[in-house]
Coordinates of C-alpha atoms and ligand atoms in Angstrom, one line a residue:
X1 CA 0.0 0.0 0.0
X2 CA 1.2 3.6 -0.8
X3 CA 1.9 6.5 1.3
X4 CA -0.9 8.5 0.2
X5 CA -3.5 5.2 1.0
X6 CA -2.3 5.9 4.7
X7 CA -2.6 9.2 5.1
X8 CA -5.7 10.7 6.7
X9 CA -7.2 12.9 4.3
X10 CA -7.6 12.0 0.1
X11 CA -8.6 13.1 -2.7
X12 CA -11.8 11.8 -4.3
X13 CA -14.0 11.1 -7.1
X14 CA -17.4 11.0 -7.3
X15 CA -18.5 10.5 -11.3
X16 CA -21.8 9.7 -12.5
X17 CA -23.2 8.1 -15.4
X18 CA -23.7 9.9 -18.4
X19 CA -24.4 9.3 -22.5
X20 CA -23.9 12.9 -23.1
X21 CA -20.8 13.3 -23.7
X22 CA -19.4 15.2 -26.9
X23 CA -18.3 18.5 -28.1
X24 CA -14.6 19.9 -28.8
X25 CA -11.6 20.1 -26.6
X26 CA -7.7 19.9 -26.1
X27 CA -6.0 17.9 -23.7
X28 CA -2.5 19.9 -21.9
X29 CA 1.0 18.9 -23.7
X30 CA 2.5 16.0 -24.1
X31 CA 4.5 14.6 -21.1
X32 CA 7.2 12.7 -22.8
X33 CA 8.2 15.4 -25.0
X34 CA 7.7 18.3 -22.0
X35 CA 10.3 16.1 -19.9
X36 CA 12.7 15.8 -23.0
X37 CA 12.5 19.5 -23.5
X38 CA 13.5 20.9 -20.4
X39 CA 16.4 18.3 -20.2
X40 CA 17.8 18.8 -23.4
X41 CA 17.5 22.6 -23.7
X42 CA 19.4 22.1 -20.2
X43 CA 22.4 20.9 -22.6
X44 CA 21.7 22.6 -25.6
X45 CA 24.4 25.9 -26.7
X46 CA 21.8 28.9 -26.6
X47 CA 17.8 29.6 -25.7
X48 CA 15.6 27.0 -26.2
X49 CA 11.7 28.6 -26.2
X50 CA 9.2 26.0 -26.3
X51 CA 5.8 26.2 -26.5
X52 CA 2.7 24.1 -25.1
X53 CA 4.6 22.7 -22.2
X54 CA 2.9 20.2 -19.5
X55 CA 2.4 21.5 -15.8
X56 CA 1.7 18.5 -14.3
X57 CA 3.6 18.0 -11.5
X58 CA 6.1 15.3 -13.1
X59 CA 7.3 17.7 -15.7
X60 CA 7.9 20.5 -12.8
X61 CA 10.0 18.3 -11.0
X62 CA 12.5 17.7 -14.0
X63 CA 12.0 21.6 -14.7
X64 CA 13.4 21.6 -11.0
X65 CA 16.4 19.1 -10.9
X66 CA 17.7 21.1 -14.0
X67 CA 17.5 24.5 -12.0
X68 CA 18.9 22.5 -9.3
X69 CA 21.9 21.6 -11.8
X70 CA 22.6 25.6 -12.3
X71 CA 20.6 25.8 -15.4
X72 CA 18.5 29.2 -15.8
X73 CA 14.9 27.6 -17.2
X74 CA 11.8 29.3 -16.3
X75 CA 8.3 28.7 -16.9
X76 CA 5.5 31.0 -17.7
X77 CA 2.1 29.3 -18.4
X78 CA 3.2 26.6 -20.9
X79 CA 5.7 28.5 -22.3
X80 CA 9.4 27.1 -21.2
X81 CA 12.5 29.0 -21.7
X82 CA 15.7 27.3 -21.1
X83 CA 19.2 29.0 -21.3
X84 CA 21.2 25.9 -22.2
X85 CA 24.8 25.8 -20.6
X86 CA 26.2 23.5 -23.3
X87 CA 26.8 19.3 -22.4
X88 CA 29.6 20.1 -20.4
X89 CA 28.4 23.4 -18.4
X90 CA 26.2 21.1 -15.7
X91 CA 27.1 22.2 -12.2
X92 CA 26.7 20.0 -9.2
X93 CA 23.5 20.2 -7.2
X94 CA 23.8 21.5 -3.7
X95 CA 21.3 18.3 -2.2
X96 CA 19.1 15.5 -3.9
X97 CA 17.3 16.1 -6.6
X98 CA 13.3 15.1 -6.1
X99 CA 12.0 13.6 -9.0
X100 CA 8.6 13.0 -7.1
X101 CA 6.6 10.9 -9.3
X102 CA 8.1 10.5 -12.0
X103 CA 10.2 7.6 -13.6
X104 CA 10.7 9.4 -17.0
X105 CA 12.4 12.5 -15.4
X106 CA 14.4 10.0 -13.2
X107 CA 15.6 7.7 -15.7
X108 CA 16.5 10.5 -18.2
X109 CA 18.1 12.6 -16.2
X110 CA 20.1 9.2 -14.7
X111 CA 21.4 9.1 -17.9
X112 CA 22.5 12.9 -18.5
X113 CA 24.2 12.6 -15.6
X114 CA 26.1 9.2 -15.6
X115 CA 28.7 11.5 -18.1
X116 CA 29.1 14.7 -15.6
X117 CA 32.3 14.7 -13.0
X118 CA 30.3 15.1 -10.3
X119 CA 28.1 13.4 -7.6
X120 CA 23.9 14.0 -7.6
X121 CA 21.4 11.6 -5.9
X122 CA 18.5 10.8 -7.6
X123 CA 15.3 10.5 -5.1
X124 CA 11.4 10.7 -5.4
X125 CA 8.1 9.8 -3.3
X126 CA 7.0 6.6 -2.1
X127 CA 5.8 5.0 -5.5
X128 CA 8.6 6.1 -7.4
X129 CA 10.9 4.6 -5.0
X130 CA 9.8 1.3 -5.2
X131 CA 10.0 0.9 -9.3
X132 CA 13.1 -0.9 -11.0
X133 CA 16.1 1.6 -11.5
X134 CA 18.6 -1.1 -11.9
X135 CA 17.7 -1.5 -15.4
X136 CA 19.3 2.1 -16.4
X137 CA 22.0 1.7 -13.7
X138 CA 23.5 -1.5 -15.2
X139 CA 24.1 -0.1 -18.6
X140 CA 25.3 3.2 -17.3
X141 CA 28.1 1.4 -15.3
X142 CA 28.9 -0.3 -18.4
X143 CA 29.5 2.8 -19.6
X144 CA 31.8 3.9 -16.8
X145 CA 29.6 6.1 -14.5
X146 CA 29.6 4.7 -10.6
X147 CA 26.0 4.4 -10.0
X148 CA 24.8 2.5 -7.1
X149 CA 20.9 1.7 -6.3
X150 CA 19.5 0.7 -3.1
X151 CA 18.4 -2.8 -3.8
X152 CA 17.5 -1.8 -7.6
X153 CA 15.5 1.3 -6.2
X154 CA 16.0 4.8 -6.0
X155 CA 18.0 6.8 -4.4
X156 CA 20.4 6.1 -7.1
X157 CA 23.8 7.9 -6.0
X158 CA 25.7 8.9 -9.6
X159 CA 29.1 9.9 -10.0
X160 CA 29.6 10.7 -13.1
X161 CA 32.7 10.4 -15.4
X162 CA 33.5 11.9 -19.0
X163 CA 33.8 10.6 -21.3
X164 CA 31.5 7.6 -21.2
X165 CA 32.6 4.7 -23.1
X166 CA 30.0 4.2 -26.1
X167 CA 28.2 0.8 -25.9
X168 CA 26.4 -1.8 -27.6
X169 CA 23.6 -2.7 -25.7
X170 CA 20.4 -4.8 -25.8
X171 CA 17.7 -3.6 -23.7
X172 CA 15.9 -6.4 -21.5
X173 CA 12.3 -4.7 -22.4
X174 CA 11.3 -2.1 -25.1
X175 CA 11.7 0.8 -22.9
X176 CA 11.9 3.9 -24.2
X177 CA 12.9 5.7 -20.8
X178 CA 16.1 3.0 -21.3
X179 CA 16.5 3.6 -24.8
X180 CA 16.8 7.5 -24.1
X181 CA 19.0 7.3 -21.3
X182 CA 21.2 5.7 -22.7
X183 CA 21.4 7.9 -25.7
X184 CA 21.9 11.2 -23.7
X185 CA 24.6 9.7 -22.1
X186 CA 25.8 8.3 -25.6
X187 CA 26.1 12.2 -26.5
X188 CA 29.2 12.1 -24.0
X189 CA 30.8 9.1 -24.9
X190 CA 33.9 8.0 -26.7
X191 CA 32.6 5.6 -30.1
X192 CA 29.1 4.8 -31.1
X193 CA 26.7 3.9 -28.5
X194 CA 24.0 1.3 -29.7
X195 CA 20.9 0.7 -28.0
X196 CA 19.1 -2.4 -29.3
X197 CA 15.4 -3.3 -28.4
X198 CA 13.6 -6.0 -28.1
X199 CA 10.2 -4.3 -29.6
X200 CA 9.2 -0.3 -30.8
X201 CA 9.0 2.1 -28.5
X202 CA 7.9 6.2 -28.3
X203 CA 10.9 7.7 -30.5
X204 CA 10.6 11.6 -29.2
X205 CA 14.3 11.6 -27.8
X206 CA 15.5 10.8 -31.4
X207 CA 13.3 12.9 -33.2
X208 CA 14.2 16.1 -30.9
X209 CA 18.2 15.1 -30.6
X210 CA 17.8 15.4 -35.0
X211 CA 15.8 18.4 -34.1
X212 CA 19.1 19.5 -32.8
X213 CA 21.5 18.9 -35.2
X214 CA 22.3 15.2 -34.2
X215 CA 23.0 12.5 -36.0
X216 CA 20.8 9.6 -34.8
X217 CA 20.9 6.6 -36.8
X218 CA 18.2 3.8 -36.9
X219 CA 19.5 0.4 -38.3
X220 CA 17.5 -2.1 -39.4
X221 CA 15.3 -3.6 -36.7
X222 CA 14.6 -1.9 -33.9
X223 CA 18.2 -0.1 -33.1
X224 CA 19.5 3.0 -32.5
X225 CA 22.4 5.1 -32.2
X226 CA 24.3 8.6 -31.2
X227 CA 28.0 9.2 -31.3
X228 CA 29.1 12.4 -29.5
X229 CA 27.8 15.8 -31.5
X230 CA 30.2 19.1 -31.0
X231 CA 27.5 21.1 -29.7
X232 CA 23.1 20.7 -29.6
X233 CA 21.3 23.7 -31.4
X234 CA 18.8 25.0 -28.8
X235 CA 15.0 23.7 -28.9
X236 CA 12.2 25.6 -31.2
X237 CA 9.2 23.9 -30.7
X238 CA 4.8 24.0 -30.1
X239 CA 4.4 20.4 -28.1
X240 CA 1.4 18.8 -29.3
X241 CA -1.6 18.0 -26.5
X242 CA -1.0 14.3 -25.2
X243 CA -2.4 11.6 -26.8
X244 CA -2.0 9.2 -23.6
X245 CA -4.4 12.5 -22.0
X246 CA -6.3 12.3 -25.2
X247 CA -6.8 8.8 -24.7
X248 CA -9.4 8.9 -21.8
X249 CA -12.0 11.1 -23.8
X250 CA -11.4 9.1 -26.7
X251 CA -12.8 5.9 -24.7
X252 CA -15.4 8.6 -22.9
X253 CA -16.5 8.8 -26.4
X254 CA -16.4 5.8 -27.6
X255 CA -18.6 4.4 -24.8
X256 CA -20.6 7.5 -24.2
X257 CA -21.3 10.0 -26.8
X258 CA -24.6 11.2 -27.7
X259 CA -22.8 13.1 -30.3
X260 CA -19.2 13.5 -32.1
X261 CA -16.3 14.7 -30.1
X262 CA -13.5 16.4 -31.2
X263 CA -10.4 16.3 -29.7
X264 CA -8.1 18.5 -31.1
X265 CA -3.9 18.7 -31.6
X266 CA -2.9 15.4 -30.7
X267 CA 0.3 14.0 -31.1
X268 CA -0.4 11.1 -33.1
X269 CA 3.3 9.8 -33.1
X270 CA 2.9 6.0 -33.9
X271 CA 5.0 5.0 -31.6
X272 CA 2.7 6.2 -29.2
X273 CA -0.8 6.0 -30.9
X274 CA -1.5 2.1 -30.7
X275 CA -4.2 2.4 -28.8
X276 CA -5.9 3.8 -32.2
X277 CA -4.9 0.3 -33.8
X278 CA -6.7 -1.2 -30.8
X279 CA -10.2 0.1 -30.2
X280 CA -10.5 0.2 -34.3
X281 CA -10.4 -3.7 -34.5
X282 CA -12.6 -3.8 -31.4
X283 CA -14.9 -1.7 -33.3
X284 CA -14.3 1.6 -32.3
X285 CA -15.4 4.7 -35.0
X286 CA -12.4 6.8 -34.8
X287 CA -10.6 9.4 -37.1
X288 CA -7.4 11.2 -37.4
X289 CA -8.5 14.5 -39.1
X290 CA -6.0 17.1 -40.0
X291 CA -2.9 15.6 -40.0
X292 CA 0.4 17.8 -40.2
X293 CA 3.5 17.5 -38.9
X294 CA 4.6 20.1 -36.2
X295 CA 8.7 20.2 -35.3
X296 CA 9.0 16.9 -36.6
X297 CA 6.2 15.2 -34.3
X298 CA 3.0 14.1 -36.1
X299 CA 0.0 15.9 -35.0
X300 CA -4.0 15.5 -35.9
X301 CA -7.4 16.2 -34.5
X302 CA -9.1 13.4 -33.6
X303 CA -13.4 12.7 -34.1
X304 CA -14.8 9.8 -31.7
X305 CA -18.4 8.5 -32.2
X306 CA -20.4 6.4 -30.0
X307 CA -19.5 2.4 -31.1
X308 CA -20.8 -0.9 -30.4
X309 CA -17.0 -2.3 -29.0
X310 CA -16.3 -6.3 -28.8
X311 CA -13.5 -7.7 -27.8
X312 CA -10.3 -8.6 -29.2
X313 CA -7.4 -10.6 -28.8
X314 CA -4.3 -7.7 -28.7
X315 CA -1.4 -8.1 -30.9
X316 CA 1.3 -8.2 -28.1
X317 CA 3.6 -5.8 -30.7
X318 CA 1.1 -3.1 -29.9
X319 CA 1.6 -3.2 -26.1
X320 CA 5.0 -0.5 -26.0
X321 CA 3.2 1.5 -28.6
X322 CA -0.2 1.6 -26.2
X323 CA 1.6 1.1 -23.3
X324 CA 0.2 3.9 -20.7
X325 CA -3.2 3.4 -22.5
X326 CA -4.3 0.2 -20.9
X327 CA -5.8 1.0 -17.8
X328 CA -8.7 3.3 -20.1
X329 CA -8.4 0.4 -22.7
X330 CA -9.2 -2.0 -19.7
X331 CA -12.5 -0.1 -19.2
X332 CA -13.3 -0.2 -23.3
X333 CA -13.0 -3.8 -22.9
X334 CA -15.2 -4.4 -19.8
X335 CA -18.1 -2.6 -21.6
X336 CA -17.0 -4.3 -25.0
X337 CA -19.3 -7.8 -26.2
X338 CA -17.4 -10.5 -25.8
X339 CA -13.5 -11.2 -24.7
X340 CA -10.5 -9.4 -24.6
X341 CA -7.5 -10.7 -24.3
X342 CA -4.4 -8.5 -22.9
X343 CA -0.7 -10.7 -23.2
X344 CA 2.8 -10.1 -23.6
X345 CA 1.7 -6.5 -21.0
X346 CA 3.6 -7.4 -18.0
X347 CA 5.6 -4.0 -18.0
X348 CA 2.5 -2.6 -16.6
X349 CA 3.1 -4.3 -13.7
X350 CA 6.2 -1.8 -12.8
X351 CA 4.3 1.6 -13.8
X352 CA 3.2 4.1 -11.2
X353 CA 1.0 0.9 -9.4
X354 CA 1.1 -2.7 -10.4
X355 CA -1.4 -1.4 -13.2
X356 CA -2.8 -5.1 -14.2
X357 CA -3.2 -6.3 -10.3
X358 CA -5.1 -2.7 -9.2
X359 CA -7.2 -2.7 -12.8
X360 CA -8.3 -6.1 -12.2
X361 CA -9.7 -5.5 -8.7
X362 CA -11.4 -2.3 -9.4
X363 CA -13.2 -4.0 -12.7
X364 CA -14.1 -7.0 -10.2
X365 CA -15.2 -4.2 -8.1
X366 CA -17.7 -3.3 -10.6
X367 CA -18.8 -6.4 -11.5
X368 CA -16.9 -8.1 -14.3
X369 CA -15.3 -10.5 -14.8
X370 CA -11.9 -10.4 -15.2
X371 CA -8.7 -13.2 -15.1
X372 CA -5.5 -11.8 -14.2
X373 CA -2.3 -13.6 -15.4
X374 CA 1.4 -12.8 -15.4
X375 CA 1.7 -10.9 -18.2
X376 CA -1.8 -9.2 -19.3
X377 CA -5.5 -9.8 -18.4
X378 CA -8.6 -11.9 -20.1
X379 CA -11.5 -9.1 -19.5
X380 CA -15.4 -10.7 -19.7
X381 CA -17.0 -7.6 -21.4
X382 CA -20.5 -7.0 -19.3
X383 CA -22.2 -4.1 -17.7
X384 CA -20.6 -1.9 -14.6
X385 CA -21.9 -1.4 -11.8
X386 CA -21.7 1.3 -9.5
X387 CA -19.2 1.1 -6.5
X388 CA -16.1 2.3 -4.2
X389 CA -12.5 1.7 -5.5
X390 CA -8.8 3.2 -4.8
X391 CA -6.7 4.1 -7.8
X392 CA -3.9 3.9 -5.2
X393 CA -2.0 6.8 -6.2
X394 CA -1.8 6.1 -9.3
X395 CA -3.1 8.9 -11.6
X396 CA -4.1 7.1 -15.0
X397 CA -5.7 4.3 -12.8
X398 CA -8.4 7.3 -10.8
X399 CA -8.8 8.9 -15.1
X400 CA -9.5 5.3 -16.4
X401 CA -12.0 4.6 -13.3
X402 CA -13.2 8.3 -13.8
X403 CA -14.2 7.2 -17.5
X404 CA -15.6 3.9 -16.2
X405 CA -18.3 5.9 -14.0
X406 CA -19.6 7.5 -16.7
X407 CA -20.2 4.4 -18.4
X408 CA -21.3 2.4 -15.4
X409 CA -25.0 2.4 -14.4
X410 CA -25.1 3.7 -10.7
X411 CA -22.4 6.5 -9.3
X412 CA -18.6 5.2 -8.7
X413 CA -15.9 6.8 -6.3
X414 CA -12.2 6.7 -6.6
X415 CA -10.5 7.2 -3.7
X416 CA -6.6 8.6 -3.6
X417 CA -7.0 10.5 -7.4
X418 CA -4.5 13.4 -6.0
X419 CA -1.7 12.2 -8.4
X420 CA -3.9 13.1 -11.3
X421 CA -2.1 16.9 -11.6
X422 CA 1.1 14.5 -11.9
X423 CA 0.2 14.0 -15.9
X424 CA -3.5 16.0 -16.4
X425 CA -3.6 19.2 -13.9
X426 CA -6.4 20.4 -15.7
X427 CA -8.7 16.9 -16.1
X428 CA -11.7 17.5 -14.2
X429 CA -12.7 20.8 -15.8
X430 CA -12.0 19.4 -18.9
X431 CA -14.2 16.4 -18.7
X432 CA -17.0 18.3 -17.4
X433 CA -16.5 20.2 -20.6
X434 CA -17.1 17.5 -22.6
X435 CA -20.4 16.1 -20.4
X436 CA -18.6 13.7 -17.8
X437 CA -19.8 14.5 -14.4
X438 CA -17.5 14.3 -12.0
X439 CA -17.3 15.5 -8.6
X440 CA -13.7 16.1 -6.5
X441 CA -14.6 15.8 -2.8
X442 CA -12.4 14.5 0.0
X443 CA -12.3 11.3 2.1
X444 CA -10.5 10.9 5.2
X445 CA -10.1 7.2 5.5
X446 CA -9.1 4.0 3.2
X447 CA -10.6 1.5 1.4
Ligands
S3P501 C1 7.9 7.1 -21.2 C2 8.1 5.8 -21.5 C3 7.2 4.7 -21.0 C4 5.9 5.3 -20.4 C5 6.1 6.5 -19.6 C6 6.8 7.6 -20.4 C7 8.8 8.1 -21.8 O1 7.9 4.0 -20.0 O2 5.2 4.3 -19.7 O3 4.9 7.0 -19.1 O4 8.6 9.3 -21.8 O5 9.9 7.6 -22.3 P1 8.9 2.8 -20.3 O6 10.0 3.3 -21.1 O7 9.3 2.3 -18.9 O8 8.0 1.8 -21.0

């Protein structure tokens, strides 16, 4: 159990069923790219200005560590400005840096610092403290950095050395926190660093490093690689609203529209928009409308309708590419006809919560039926009921569940939905623009 399940007072939500949701809206910018932002304009020679950056509270933790590193970055509504001190202008920070929730931020900037001469501690809360960090530490100290875990967990104590040695490296998982760390710190290493994977995974790092005037090549299969650029051109770029946001009001839609929603400037990277792949076999009517291409990152507006959703088996080679969509897609497949069949998903196991384990006992919860294995879930699609659940701090668990309620046939609460201004500060006004009705109260006690 987390932190935030002890403590005495919680957030809450209360949502109620509704088939009136449709309309227009946005969703706040995309996390991925906001984190990659602030840390490379950290490192890049010049100003980066950058447009349409996320304020959730993950995001502002990285913007932190890299003011904490000596690096002038400020943030004005969603606009970020970063004066970039050049890869080697880093300075050591005075005390830990808190990377709170966030295991993007902390594996990134694990790998920006394995190549600086100095020492930084890398901490965060409760949740984050418990997720696998040995997996970016091993390769790292294959590299040459000293990096030291507590039993595979964070804090992770870095002392950096330049240069790296470059590396050829297959990653255990398709991870693209891995992949990325290990290509910042490829940007300080002697040679080619090479970062193998075993499947696709979201490819922002490489598409803003060429953004910047680096050479990142992509061999045949699913490999990558950096050697060591002179210099990174600062950061020009509009971030595109988050399709992994997006993704909740698309299933909202899907399940609940009494009319078309619109949801508009979406990154619609591929490595990132599986989920699209995935509730169009099922059934779903979705369209990408608009498509353009914005700083190199593919953008679109996309139109839900109300569908009649069964269930599917997944193609396991969509899991990375849908990979923070599945507790939502969990709720499209409890109100889908028929079976769905989740495999070859047990990364979700290490997210923010043990995302399969906490999905399956809310979805019990609410009355269906649902068989948990190792690596995915088999979900009996029926009707919801109304009840009480925890999303256990874990904020895409409390927006799936949020989504679920207005599907369901009676009221459900989620308790512990404070981390939801982690990825989606904005989410409740937002839903209620589209129709969802949901309440924020408080709770002083547990489930
Ligand atoms: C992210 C990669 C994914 C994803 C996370 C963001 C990123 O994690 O779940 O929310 O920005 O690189 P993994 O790389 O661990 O799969």
């Amino acid at each position: 159990m987390q932190a935030d399940s002890l403590s005495a007072v919680r957030q809450a939500f209360v949502v109620h069923p509704t088939r009136e949701v449709g309309g227009e809206l946005r969703v706040p910018g995309d996390k991925s790219i906001s984190h990659r932002a602030a840390l490379l304009g950290a490192v890049a020679e010049g100003t980066s200005t950058v447009k349409g950056f996320l304020l959730g509270d993950d995001c502002l933790a990285t913007a932190a560590a890299v003011r904490a590193l000596g690096v002038e970055l400020t943030v004005d509504g969603g606009d970020l400005q970063v004066q970039g001190v050049g890869l080697d202008g880093l300075q050591a920070p005075e005390g830990p840096l808190d990377l709170e929730n966030s295991g993007t931020g902390m594996r990134l900037l694990a790998g920006l610092l394995a190549s600086q001469p100095f020492a930084s501690v890398l901490t965060g809360d409760e949740s984050l403290r418990r997720r696998p960090m040995e997996r970016v530490a091993k390769p790292l100290r294959a590299m040459g950095a000293e990096v030291v875990t507590r039993s595979g967990t964070a804090p992770i104590r870095i002392h950096g050395r330049y240069p790296l040695q470059g590396l050829d490296y297959t990653l255990p998982v398709a991870s693209a926190q891995l992949k990325s760390a290990l290509l910042l710190a490829g940007l300080r290493a002697r040679g080619r660093t090479i970062v193998r994977s075993p499947g696709r995974s979201r490819d922002h790092t490489e598409r803003l490093l060429r953004s910047m005037g680096v050479t990142v090549e992509s061999g045949l299969g699913e490999e990558v690689s950096v050697s060591a650029p002179k210099r990174l051109d600062p950061i020009k770029t509009e971030i595109p609203g988050d399709f992994s946001s997006a993704a909740f009001f698309l299933v909202a839609g899907l399940l609940a529209a009494s009319r078309e929603l619109l949801i508009r400037n979406v990154g619609v990277n591929p490595t990132r928009s599986g989920l699209l792949n995935i509730v169009e076999a099922m059934g779903g009517r979705v369209e990408t409308r608009a498509r353009r291409i914005i700083e190199g990152e593919p953008v679109a507006d996309i139109l839900v309708s109300r569908s009649e959703l069964r269930g599917i088996e997944v193609p396991p080679e969509l899991v990375p590419l849908a990979i923070d969509e599945f507790p939502v897609l969990f709720v499209a497949a409890a109100c889908a006809r028929g079976t769905t069949v989740i495999r070859g998903a047990e990364e979700l196991r290490y997210k923010e919560s043990d995302r399969l384990g906490v999905m399956a006992e809310g979805l019990r919860r609410l009355g269906i039926g649902v068989i948990e294995n190792t690596d995915g879930l088999v979900i009996e699609g029926g009707e919801l009921h109304g009840g009480r659940l925890d999303a256990q701090g874990d904020h895409r668990i409390a927006m799936a569940f949020a989504i679920a309620g207005a599907a369901a046939r009676e009221p459900i609460e989620i308790l512990g939905t404070d981390q939801v201004s982690t990825s989606f500060p904005d989410f409740e006004r937002i839903a209620a623009s589209c129709g969802l009705g949901i309440e924020t109260t408080t709770v002083g006690e547990s489930v």
